[in-house]
GROMACS .gro file of C-alpha atoms in nm:
model
  497
    1MET     CA    1  12.509   9.766   6.556
    2ALA     CA    2  12.338   9.440   6.502
    3THR     CA    3  12.687   9.259   6.486
    4THR     CA    4  12.720   9.351   6.830
    5LEU     CA    5  12.366   9.223   6.946
    6ALA     CA    6  12.394   8.945   6.822
    7GLU     CA    7  12.788   8.866   6.965
    8LYS     CA    8  12.599   8.943   7.329
    9LYS     CA    9  12.325   8.701   7.222
   10THR     CA   10  12.533   8.456   7.138
   11GLU     CA   11  12.767   8.457   7.438
   12SER     CA   12  12.458   8.519   7.699
   13LEU     CA   13  12.364   8.142   7.575
   14GLY     CA   14  12.692   8.044   7.557
   15VAL     CA   15  12.769   8.120   7.982
   16TYR     CA   16  12.419   8.029   7.999
   17ILE     CA   17  12.471   7.676   7.862
   18LEU     CA   18  12.787   7.702   8.047
   19LYS     CA   19  12.665   7.719   8.394
   20LEU     CA   20  12.378   7.428   8.274
   21ALA     CA   21  12.652   7.189   8.234
   22ILE     CA   22  12.862   7.292   8.579
   23ALA     CA   23  12.557   7.212   8.750
   24PHE     CA   24  12.453   6.873   8.549
   25PHE     CA   25  12.834   6.768   8.668
   26PHE     CA   26  12.800   6.883   8.997
   27ILE     CA   27  12.477   6.667   9.038
   28PHE     CA   28  12.484   6.351   8.746
   29GLY     CA   29  12.814   6.297   8.729
   30PHE     CA   30  13.052   6.441   8.999
   31GLY     CA   31  12.995   6.145   9.249
   32TYR     CA   32  13.098   5.899   8.928
   33VAL     CA   33  13.435   6.072   8.822
   34VAL     CA   34  13.592   6.191   9.156
   35PRO     CA   35  13.752   5.916   9.335
   36THR     CA   36  13.641   5.879   9.713
   37TRP     CA   37  13.956   6.003  10.015
   38SER     CA   38  13.982   5.944  10.374
   39THR     CA   39  13.647   5.820  10.465
   40VAL     CA   40  13.419   5.940  10.268
   41THR     CA   41  13.250   5.681  10.082
   42GLU     CA   42  13.105   5.704   9.680
   43LEU     CA   43  12.769   5.813   9.854
   44GLY     CA   44  12.922   6.044  10.005
   45VAL     CA   45  13.083   6.219   9.714
   46GLN     CA   46  12.769   6.217   9.518
   47ALA     CA   47  12.605   6.431   9.812
   48ILE     CA   48  12.827   6.665   9.797
   49GLY     CA   49  12.814   6.679   9.429
   50ILE     CA   50  12.433   6.774   9.440
   51PHE     CA   51  12.475   7.000   9.684
   52ILE     CA   52  12.704   7.186   9.502
   53GLY     CA   53  12.547   7.166   9.197
   54LEU     CA   54  12.187   7.277   9.389
   55VAL     CA   55  12.370   7.615   9.590
   56PHE     CA   56  12.574   7.689   9.256
   57LEU     CA   57  12.176   7.640   9.069
   58PHE     CA   58  12.054   7.848   9.325
   59THR     CA   59  12.334   8.179   9.357
   60THR     CA   60  12.378   8.230   8.932
   61GLY     CA   61  11.902   8.264   8.837
   62PHE     CA   62  11.821   7.996   8.808
   63SER     CA   63  11.460   7.853   8.902
   64LEU     CA   64  11.436   7.726   9.257
   65ALA     CA   65  11.202   7.498   9.160
   66GLY     CA   66  11.386   7.385   8.859
   67ALA     CA   67  11.668   7.319   9.085
   68SER     CA   68  11.582   7.131   9.309
   69LEU     CA   69  11.378   6.891   9.066
   70LEU     CA   70  11.680   6.787   8.911
   71GLY     CA   71  11.836   6.768   9.241
   72LEU     CA   72  11.552   6.531   9.394
   73PHE     CA   73  11.606   6.297   9.048
   74GLY     CA   74  12.049   6.299   9.077
   75ILE     CA   75  11.957   6.171   9.465
   76LEU     CA   76  11.712   5.895   9.310
   77LEU     CA   77  11.974   5.784   9.034
   78THR     CA   78  12.323   5.695   9.381
   79GLY     CA   79  12.004   5.466   9.503
   80TYR     CA   80  12.010   5.676   9.857
   81LYS     CA   81  11.652   5.701   9.856
   82ASN     CA   82  11.365   5.481   9.582
   83ALA     CA   83  11.092   5.600   9.419
   84SER     CA   84  10.851   5.564   9.722
   85GLY     CA   85  11.121   5.693   9.999
   86LEU     CA   86  11.218   6.012   9.791
   87ILE     CA   87  10.862   6.149   9.717
   88ALA     CA   88  10.813   6.043  10.131
   89ALA     CA   89  11.115   6.182  10.215
   90THR     CA   90  10.977   6.524  10.077
   91LEU     CA   91  10.617   6.606   9.970
   92GLY     CA   92  10.542   6.282  10.165
   93SER     CA   93  10.741   6.424  10.527
   94SER     CA   94  10.551   6.643  10.778
   95THR     CA   95  10.800   6.925  10.773
   96VAL     CA   96  10.660   6.989  10.401
   97PHE     CA   97  10.348   6.993  10.488
   98GLN     CA   98  10.330   7.243  10.790
   99LEU     CA   99  10.535   7.464  10.536
  100ILE     CA  100  10.248   7.437  10.274
  101LEU     CA  101   9.981   7.495  10.576
  102MET     CA  102  10.188   7.766  10.727
  103TYR     CA  103  10.192   7.936  10.377
  104ALA     CA  104   9.813   7.913  10.345
  105MET     CA  105   9.805   8.059  10.699
  106ILE     CA  106  10.008   8.353  10.701
  107TYR     CA  107   9.851   8.393  10.375
  108GLY     CA  108   9.454   8.425  10.487
  109ILE     CA  109   9.688   8.727  10.810
  110ASN     CA  110   9.820   8.891  10.532
  111LYS     CA  111   9.511   8.920  10.331
  112THR     CA  112   9.292   9.041  10.569
  113GLY     CA  113   9.564   9.291  10.706
  114ALA     CA  114   9.632   9.197  11.045
  115GLY     CA  115  10.022   9.184  11.047
  116GLU     CA  116   9.954   9.538  10.981
  117VAL     CA  117   9.718   9.640  11.226
  118VAL     CA  118   9.979   9.467  11.473
  119ALA     CA  119  10.191   9.698  11.402
  120LYS     CA  120   9.996   9.996  11.434
  121TRP     CA  121   9.929   9.947  11.715
  122LEU     CA  122  10.201   9.754  11.920
  123ILE     CA  123  10.375  10.198  11.739
  124THR     CA  124  10.079  10.371  11.935
  125ARG     CA  125  10.063  10.178  12.235
  126GLU     CA  126   9.995  10.493  12.563
  127PHE     CA  127  10.323  10.509  12.682
  128THR     CA  128  10.566  10.576  12.431
  129LYS     CA  129  10.355  10.879  12.416
  130GLY     CA  130  10.615  11.193  12.510
  131LYS     CA  131  10.921  10.901  12.511
  132PRO     CA  132  11.151  10.910  12.203
  133LEU     CA  133  11.387  10.574  12.346
  134ALA     CA  134  10.989  10.373  12.431
  135PHE     CA  135  10.860  10.491  12.102
  136THR     CA  136  11.142  10.362  11.896
  137LEU     CA  137  11.228  10.064  12.003
  138MET     CA  138  10.815   9.984  12.033
  139PHE     CA  139  10.835  10.048  11.627
  140PHE     CA  140  11.156   9.837  11.563
  141ILE     CA  141  10.925   9.523  11.810
  142ALA     CA  142  10.670   9.671  11.502
  143CYS     CA  143  10.920   9.561  11.204
  144ALA     CA  144  11.028   9.234  11.331
  145VAL     CA  145  10.658   9.155  11.344
  146CYS     CA  146  10.575   9.244  10.962
  147GLY     CA  147  10.862   9.074  10.905
  148ALA     CA  148  10.774   8.750  11.030
  149PHE     CA  149  10.446   8.819  10.879
  150ILE     CA  150  10.425   8.981  10.517
  151GLY     CA  151  10.860   8.950  10.482
  152VAL     CA  152  11.123   9.252  10.466
  153THR     CA  153  10.998   9.373  10.164
  154GLY     CA  154  10.654   9.454  10.249
  155THR     CA  155  10.761   9.541  10.580
  156VAL     CA  156  11.018   9.813  10.497
  157LEU     CA  157  10.804   9.969  10.222
  158PHE     CA  158  10.492   9.971  10.502
  159THR     CA  159  10.774  10.128  10.776
  160TYR     CA  160  10.992  10.351  10.523
  161ALA     CA  161  10.681  10.569  10.463
  162ILE     CA  162  10.597  10.623  10.859
  163ILE     CA  163  11.012  10.700  10.883
  164ASP     CA  164  10.917  10.956  10.563
  165ALA     CA  165  10.555  11.080  10.768
  166ILE     CA  166  10.692  11.085  11.090
  167ALA     CA  167  11.000  11.278  10.905
  168ALA     CA  168  10.833  11.553  10.790
  169ASN     CA  169  10.603  11.570  11.076
  170LEU     CA  170  10.854  11.641  11.304
  171GLY     CA  171  11.092  11.845  11.137
  172TYR     CA  172  11.368  11.567  11.043
  173GLU     CA  173  11.588  11.615  10.748
  174LYS     CA  174  11.600  11.328  10.571
  175SER     CA  175  12.007  11.354  10.606
  176SER     CA  176  12.011  11.368  10.938
  177ARG     CA  177  12.176  11.093  11.182
  178TRP     CA  178  11.770  11.024  11.276
  179TYR     CA  179  11.683  10.916  10.996
  180LYS     CA  180  11.981  10.717  10.884
  181LEU     CA  181  11.934  10.473  11.162
  182MET     CA  182  11.602  10.420  11.167
  183LEU     CA  183  11.627  10.284  10.807
  184LEU     CA  184  11.879  10.085  10.922
  185GLY     CA  185  11.733   9.988  11.228
  186THR     CA  186  11.383   9.929  11.045
  187PHE     CA  187  11.551   9.682  10.753
  188THR     CA  188  11.796   9.464  11.035
  189VAL     CA  189  11.557   9.443  11.274
  190SER     CA  190  11.278   9.332  11.007
  191SER     CA  191  11.532   9.098  10.870
  192VAL     CA  192  11.626   8.946  11.268
  193GLY     CA  193  11.284   8.917  11.222
  194SER     CA  194  11.125   8.743  10.938
  195ALA     CA  195  11.430   8.415  11.033
  196ALA     CA  196  11.213   8.410  11.384
  197LEU     CA  197  10.928   8.203  11.254
  198PRO     CA  198  11.102   7.877  11.163
  199PHE     CA  199  10.776   7.748  10.942
  200LYS     CA  200  10.871   7.934  10.617
  201GLY     CA  201  11.088   8.007  10.377
  202ILE     CA  202  11.475   8.055  10.402
  203ALA     CA  203  11.467   7.979  10.787
  204LEU     CA  204  11.272   7.648  10.718
  205ILE     CA  205  11.556   7.560  10.406
  206ILE     CA  206  11.820   7.517  10.685
  207PHE     CA  207  11.642   7.458  10.984
  208GLY     CA  208  11.518   7.166  10.796
  209ALA     CA  209  11.844   7.044  10.668
  210MET     CA  210  11.983   7.051  10.940
  211ASN     CA  211  11.716   6.845  11.149
  212SER     CA  212  11.792   6.599  10.849
  213GLY     CA  213  12.151   6.583  10.954
  214PHE     CA  214  12.084   6.616  11.299
  215SER     CA  215  11.830   6.338  11.373
  216SER     CA  216  12.076   6.031  11.217
  217SER     CA  217  12.236   6.172  11.631
  218GLY     CA  218  11.897   6.052  11.777
  219ILE     CA  219  11.935   6.472  11.795
  220GLU     CA  220  11.652   6.656  11.743
  221VAL     CA  221  11.622   7.057  11.656
  222THR     CA  222  11.263   7.135  11.770
  223PHE     CA  223  10.997   7.455  11.624
  224GLY     CA  224  10.943   7.590  12.004
  225ALA     CA  225  11.240   7.618  12.121
  226TYR     CA  226  11.343   7.786  11.787
  227LEU     CA  227  11.054   7.966  11.808
  228VAL     CA  228  11.128   8.122  12.180
  229ASP     CA  229  11.419   8.176  12.126
  230SER     CA  230  11.434   8.353  11.854
  231ILE     CA  231  11.145   8.638  12.017
  232ILE     CA  232  11.359   8.622  12.276
  233PHE     CA  233  11.661   8.719  12.117
  234THR     CA  234  11.464   8.989  11.873
  235ILE     CA  235  11.368   9.174  12.105
  236ILE     CA  236  11.730   9.169  12.328
  237PHE     CA  237  11.854   9.317  11.970
  238ALA     CA  238  11.601   9.599  11.870
  239VAL     CA  239  11.612   9.703  12.277
  240ALA     CA  240  11.946   9.750  12.222
  241TYR     CA  241  12.026   9.926  11.932
  242SER     CA  242  11.765  10.138  12.047
  243LEU     CA  243  11.985  10.219  12.328
  244CYS     CA  244  12.263  10.247  12.120
  245MET     CA  245  12.097  10.583  11.850
  246LYS     CA  246  12.027  10.676  12.182
  247THR     CA  247  12.358  10.665  12.357
  248ILE     CA  248  12.648  10.585  12.072
  249PHE     CA  249  12.501  10.643  11.779
  250ARG     CA  250  12.421  10.969  11.872
  251ALA     CA  251  12.052  11.015  11.725
  252ASP     CA  252  11.933  11.381  11.792
  253MET     CA  253  11.561  11.181  11.945
  254SER     CA  254  11.430  11.531  12.135
  255LYS     CA  255  11.209  11.614  11.886
  256LEU     CA  256  10.998  11.177  11.948
  257LYS     CA  257  10.922  11.440  12.289
  258ASN     CA  258  10.612  11.569  12.167
  259PHE     CA  259  10.507  11.333  11.873
  260ASP     CA  260  10.161  11.149  11.876
  261PRO     CA  261  10.179  10.860  11.726
  262SER     CA  262   9.820  10.854  11.706
  263SER     CA  263   9.749  11.154  11.539
  264MET     CA  264   9.905  11.068  11.238
  265GLU     CA  265   9.680  11.044  10.966
  266ASN     CA  266   9.712  10.657  10.884
  267LEU     CA  267   9.774  10.496  11.259
  268GLN     CA  268   9.397  10.656  11.339
  269ASN     CA  269   9.173  10.459  11.502
  270ILE     CA  270   9.346  10.128  11.494
  271ARG     CA  271   9.107   9.807  11.522
  272PHE     CA  272   9.101   9.505  11.508
  273ASN     CA  273   8.779   9.361  11.246
  274ARG     CA  274   8.649   9.047  11.312
  275GLU     CA  275   8.852   8.834  11.010
  276GLN     CA  276   9.176   9.001  11.155
  277LEU     CA  277   9.133   8.908  11.483
  278TYR     CA  278   8.996   8.545  11.401
  279ILE     CA  279   9.299   8.445  11.231
  280CYS     CA  280   9.555   8.609  11.472
  281VAL     CA  281   9.338   8.390  11.751
  282GLY     CA  282   9.338   8.123  11.535
  283PHE     CA  283   9.803   8.139  11.500
  284LEU     CA  284   9.804   8.163  11.850
  285VAL     CA  285   9.633   7.875  11.902
  286ALA     CA  286   9.834   7.707  11.677
  287VAL     CA  287  10.155   7.803  11.780
  288LEU     CA  288  10.148   7.774  12.122
  289TYR     CA  289  10.156   7.390  12.057
  290THR     CA  290  10.480   7.423  11.960
  291VAL     CA  291  10.518   7.577  12.323
  292VAL     CA  292  10.274   7.338  12.528
  293ILE     CA  293  10.478   7.096  12.390
  294MET     CA  294  10.806   7.277  12.490
  295VAL     CA  295  10.716   7.271  12.908
  296ILE     CA  296  10.461   6.921  12.987
  297PRO     CA  297  10.691   6.632  13.169
  298THR     CA  298  10.733   6.430  12.893
  299GLY     CA  299  10.635   6.070  13.080
  300THR     CA  300  10.273   6.198  13.157
  301VAL     CA  301  10.005   6.011  12.943
  302PHE     CA  302   9.905   6.353  12.790
  303TYR     CA  303  10.251   6.476  12.638
  304GLN     CA  304  10.239   6.128  12.476
  305LYS     CA  305   9.941   6.171  12.348
  306LEU     CA  306   9.990   6.564  12.258
  307ASN     CA  307  10.316   6.458  12.066
  308SER     CA  308  10.204   6.141  11.845
  309ILE     CA  309   9.957   6.486  11.674
  310THR     CA  310  10.257   6.710  11.619
  311PHE     CA  311  10.278   7.058  11.469
  312ALA     CA  312  10.148   7.055  11.115
  313LEU     CA  313   9.851   6.820  11.192
  314TRP     CA  314   9.762   7.034  11.482
  315LEU     CA  315   9.834   7.306  11.223
  316MET     CA  316   9.627   7.092  10.974
  317PHE     CA  317   9.287   7.089  11.249
  318ILE     CA  318   9.327   7.532  11.358
  319ILE     CA  319   9.340   7.636  10.989
  320ALA     CA  320   8.977   7.371  10.950
  321ILE     CA  321   8.768   7.485  11.267
  322LEU     CA  322   8.914   7.896  11.080
  323SER     CA  323   8.700   7.769  10.716
  324PHE     CA  324   8.442   7.641  10.945
  325VAL     CA  325   8.323   8.030  11.094
  326ARG     CA  326   8.159   8.271  10.955
  327ILE     CA  327   8.116   8.611  10.932
  328ASP     CA  328   7.780   8.771  10.791
  329GLY     CA  329   7.694   8.463  10.743
  330LYS     CA  330   8.027   8.353  10.502
  331PRO     CA  331   8.300   8.165  10.620
  332PHE     CA  332   8.549   8.442  10.614
  333PHE     CA  333   8.853   8.167  10.585
  334SER     CA  334   8.960   7.977  10.275
  335PRO     CA  335   9.191   7.724  10.239
  336GLU     CA  336   9.178   7.699   9.905
  337LYS     CA  337   9.230   8.097   9.826
  338CYS     CA  338   9.502   8.028  10.056
  339LEU     CA  339   9.706   7.707   9.969
  340THR     CA  340   9.650   7.822   9.610
  341GLY     CA  341   9.731   8.224   9.634
  342GLY     CA  342   9.997   8.152   9.977
  343ILE     CA  343  10.262   7.959   9.836
  344THR     CA  344  10.509   7.991   9.702
  345TRP     CA  345  10.656   7.670   9.534
  346GLY     CA  346  11.036   7.710   9.452
  347ILE     CA  347  11.123   7.735   9.892
  348VAL     CA  348  10.871   7.398   9.929
  349LEU     CA  349  11.063   7.265   9.658
  350ALA     CA  350  11.419   7.348   9.751
  351VAL     CA  351  11.308   7.202  10.143
  352CYS     CA  352  11.210   6.909  10.036
  353ALA     CA  353  11.552   6.859   9.805
  354PHE     CA  354  11.795   7.035  10.096
  355SER     CA  355  11.589   6.788  10.378
  356VAL     CA  356  11.691   6.507  10.164
  357VAL     CA  357  12.063   6.657  10.040
  358GLY     CA  358  12.106   6.670  10.476
  359GLY     CA  359  12.029   6.361  10.575
  360MET     CA  360  12.246   6.201  10.325
  361LEU     CA  361  12.557   6.443  10.362
  362SER     CA  362  12.529   6.315  10.737
  363ASP     CA  363  12.492   5.946  10.672
  364ASP     CA  364  12.705   5.709  10.866
  365LEU     CA  365  12.722   5.564  10.488
  366ALA     CA  366  12.885   5.881  10.306
  367GLY     CA  367  13.174   5.876  10.580
  368ILE     CA  368  13.110   6.345  10.533
  369LYS     CA  369  13.104   6.393  10.937
  370GLU     CA  370  13.458   6.185  11.011
  371TRP     CA  371  13.643   6.300  10.738
  372LEU     CA  372  13.501   6.678  10.798
  373THR     CA  373  13.596   6.637  11.223
  374LEU     CA  374  13.974   6.407  11.094
  375ILE     CA  375  14.001   6.770  10.961
  376LEU     CA  376  13.848   7.045  11.166
  377ASN     CA  377  13.915   6.866  11.460
  378PRO     CA  378  14.257   7.038  11.560
  379ILE     CA  379  14.031   7.364  11.551
  380PHE     CA  380  13.769   7.281  11.691
  381GLY     CA  381  13.832   6.960  11.883
  382ASN     CA  382  13.880   7.131  12.220
  383MET     CA  383  13.744   7.478  12.221
  384ALA     CA  384  13.526   7.618  12.420
  385PHE     CA  385  13.158   7.641  12.327
  386PRO     CA  386  13.092   7.970  12.330
  387VAL     CA  387  13.397   8.088  12.093
  388PHE     CA  388  13.230   7.767  11.874
  389MET     CA  389  12.971   8.056  11.871
  390LEU     CA  390  13.168   8.313  11.851
  391ILE     CA  391  13.355   8.171  11.505
  392MET     CA  392  13.071   8.014  11.353
  393VAL     CA  393  12.846   8.333  11.368
  394PHE     CA  394  13.057   8.590  11.256
  395VAL     CA  395  13.207   8.353  10.940
  396THR     CA  396  12.852   8.327  10.863
  397THR     CA  397  12.705   8.679  10.914
  398LEU     CA  398  13.046   8.809  10.774
  399ILE     CA  399  12.961   8.544  10.405
  400THR     CA  400  12.646   8.588  10.395
  401ASN     CA  401  12.728   8.980  10.338
  402PHE     CA  402  12.827   8.900  10.035
  403PHE     CA  403  12.700   8.584   9.863
  404SER     CA  404  12.398   8.390   9.889
  405ASN     CA  405  12.235   8.370  10.232
  406THR     CA  406  12.078   8.038  10.184
  407ALA     CA  407  12.411   7.843  10.043
  408THR     CA  408  12.562   8.037  10.349
  409GLY     CA  409  12.386   7.883  10.631
  410LEU     CA  410  12.354   7.593  10.451
  411ILE     CA  411  12.740   7.567  10.384
  412ILE     CA  412  12.803   7.577  10.780
  413ALA     CA  413  12.582   7.446  10.856
  414SER     CA  414  12.687   7.129  10.674
  415ILE     CA  415  13.059   7.239  10.792
  416SER     CA  416  12.937   7.210  11.173
  417SER     CA  417  12.684   6.977  11.179
  418PRO     CA  418  12.917   6.718  11.299
  419PHE     CA  419  13.072   6.952  11.625
  420ILE     CA  420  12.734   7.119  11.743
  421ILE     CA  421  12.654   6.684  11.769
  422SER     CA  422  12.952   6.672  11.966
  423TYR     CA  423  12.873   6.882  12.240
  424SER     CA  424  12.545   6.860  12.260
  425GLN     CA  425  12.636   6.513  12.312
  426SER     CA  426  12.941   6.562  12.573
  427ILE     CA  427  12.806   6.896  12.735
  428GLY     CA  428  12.450   6.851  12.680
  429VAL     CA  429  12.444   7.187  12.502
  430SER     CA  430  12.097   7.247  12.311
  431PRO     CA  431  12.109   7.198  11.899
  432THR     CA  432  11.865   7.502  11.821
  433GLY     CA  433  12.023   7.685  12.024
  434VAL     CA  434  12.264   7.706  11.719
  435CYS     CA  435  12.010   7.650  11.432
  436ALA     CA  436  11.906   8.036  11.555
  437ALA     CA  437  12.182   8.184  11.578
  438LEU     CA  438  12.298   8.037  11.245
  439VAL     CA  439  11.957   8.093  11.041
  440LEU     CA  440  11.976   8.431  11.171
  441ALA     CA  441  12.369   8.522  11.121
  442ALA     CA  442  12.211   8.370  10.717
  443ASN     CA  443  11.926   8.617  10.739
  444PHE     CA  444  12.126   8.991  10.882
  445ALA     CA  445  12.277   9.098  10.502
  446TYR     CA  446  12.276   9.437  10.390
  447LEU     CA  447  12.624   9.506  10.358
  448THR     CA  448  12.619   9.488   9.940
  449MET     CA  449  12.384   9.505   9.742
  450ALA     CA  450  12.531   9.113   9.654
  451ALA     CA  451  12.399   9.014  10.018
  452SER     CA  452  12.049   8.940   9.947
  453GLY     CA  453  11.719   9.007   9.739
  454THR     CA  454  11.620   9.213   9.971
  455ALA     CA  455  12.011   9.420  10.018
  456PRO     CA  456  11.883   9.708   9.734
  457LEU     CA  457  11.617   9.792   9.910
  458PHE     CA  458  11.803   9.945  10.170
  459LEU     CA  459  12.129  10.024   9.985
  460ALA     CA  460  11.953  10.173   9.727
  461HIS     CA  461  11.697  10.431   9.873
  462GLU     CA  462  11.804  10.761   9.783
  463VAL     CA  463  11.970  10.882  10.099
  464ILE     CA  464  12.148  10.600  10.182
  465ASN     CA  465  12.309  10.553   9.826
  466LYS     CA  466  12.457  10.924   9.861
  467ASP     CA  467  12.643  10.821  10.181
  468SER     CA  468  12.819  10.488  10.126
  469LYS     CA  469  13.023  10.668  10.484
  470PHE     CA  470  12.757  10.553  10.637
  471VAL     CA  471  12.678  10.225  10.529
  472TYR     CA  472  13.035  10.108  10.640
  473SER     CA  473  13.041  10.333  10.914
  474TYR     CA  474  12.741  10.290  11.138
  475GLY     CA  475  12.629   9.978  11.002
  476VAL     CA  476  12.978   9.769  11.011
  477TYR     CA  477  12.914   9.893  11.359
  478THR     CA  478  12.577   9.765  11.368
  479PHE     CA  479  12.711   9.378  11.205
  480PHE     CA  480  12.941   9.404  11.481
  481LEU     CA  481  12.669   9.476  11.720
  482PHE     CA  482  12.462   9.152  11.618
  483VAL     CA  483  12.760   8.889  11.598
  484ILE     CA  484  12.834   8.990  11.950
  485LEU     CA  485  12.474   9.003  12.108
  486ASN     CA  486  12.357   8.644  11.919
  487THR     CA  487  12.637   8.483  12.011
  488ILE     CA  488  12.580   8.616  12.415
  489VAL     CA  489  12.234   8.532  12.383
  490PHE     CA  490  12.213   8.181  12.242
  491THR     CA  491  12.505   8.096  12.386
  492ILE     CA  492  12.320   8.126  12.731
  493LEU     CA  493  12.010   7.969  12.549
  494SER     CA  494  12.182   7.667  12.414
  495TYR     CA  495  12.240   7.584  12.850
  496ILE     CA  496  11.933   7.694  12.883
  497PHE     CA  497  11.650   7.518  12.646
   0.00000   0.00000   0.00000
């Protein structure tokens, strides 16, 4: 037995060293030993190597922070950025500064419990009583709100407990179709909701990489348009899934006719305390900036002044104001505590790394855009934009269910960027809509355990785990519902915003 354990330990160490060797080769060696080809220059080969090395480290269990720092050092050695330029493009960028501040704001919201209060308030609206479809819809919208603020894990743990309580109260068996569809709907809608805010997490990693790539062509992906697009889609998806539960999936909702959500113990007396109210108002005022900037005429002095502030610095101002507000003589919002406890540095540094790598990959000096255009132009060159959207959304959603969602989003974004730029310049579609479509598709991952870090919360649930047929029937139906809606909604929105 001792020999076997020693052999396993040696083998594990060997695999670990092998993985590191592969990553180091791609980040530091690939660009120097692989010759250039077609239009791809030495800088382009180096960028591809660093990108592959980073994705490899991310998908094989290494630290996000460590992998990102290693990748940034690899970028430095290529000469693409000098030391001061690299720091300015990463920790000194408005995107990263904004991410840090947004983490502090979201942490404050979560600490006050405001996200859960909003969700409970939505569920207990008077108009949902005696109306199963209305209650179901509001329940899923509450899931999306929770997903946006507290993430998929917190949302699932919170809402699954509510589903269990409803099932016990109304006599639904856990093996019933209604119960399973509620679990599936909760997970998928909260996954969509978690990517609806482009200010944090995986959404910002992919958003930042795409925006960095587009900027070299003078095209911008805007936070305001992304936010509006994603909220519209999230509501439409919640409505569509609720309707499908009743009409296509044939879930028995009749027991909900006599259900009063406010009668449940943990859903009674839903009121905002002052801390929750103040921080929610602060967050809404902060986000309102991104919407206002969209509707003000660009030629006005007011627009130019407001636009010069940027969302990052407006958020900074709101956080400063919140820190001065006192409740019972004491500050209720501590930026120091929120910045200390709220920041996920792995995500922050990943945004830093992929923002710069995204710029490298799309830089004209790299020659990669031209190469991808030459290769893929026979496929996508004369393709109608809606067909292009359908293919990109389907491929992204399919791959992300078997592979890292971050890596999937980044790879698809890199491949599709030249054509998104082309569509934007030739027919005037907004790249923001395409970006939102791909980010949400990359987050729609639940069909396999490898789909995402949160997929086991759904697949390992005792009821779902015992019924794999449910996943590969209703789960697959929901997959196609998402792909179709995503394609239609974001194609239309790309022509509007």
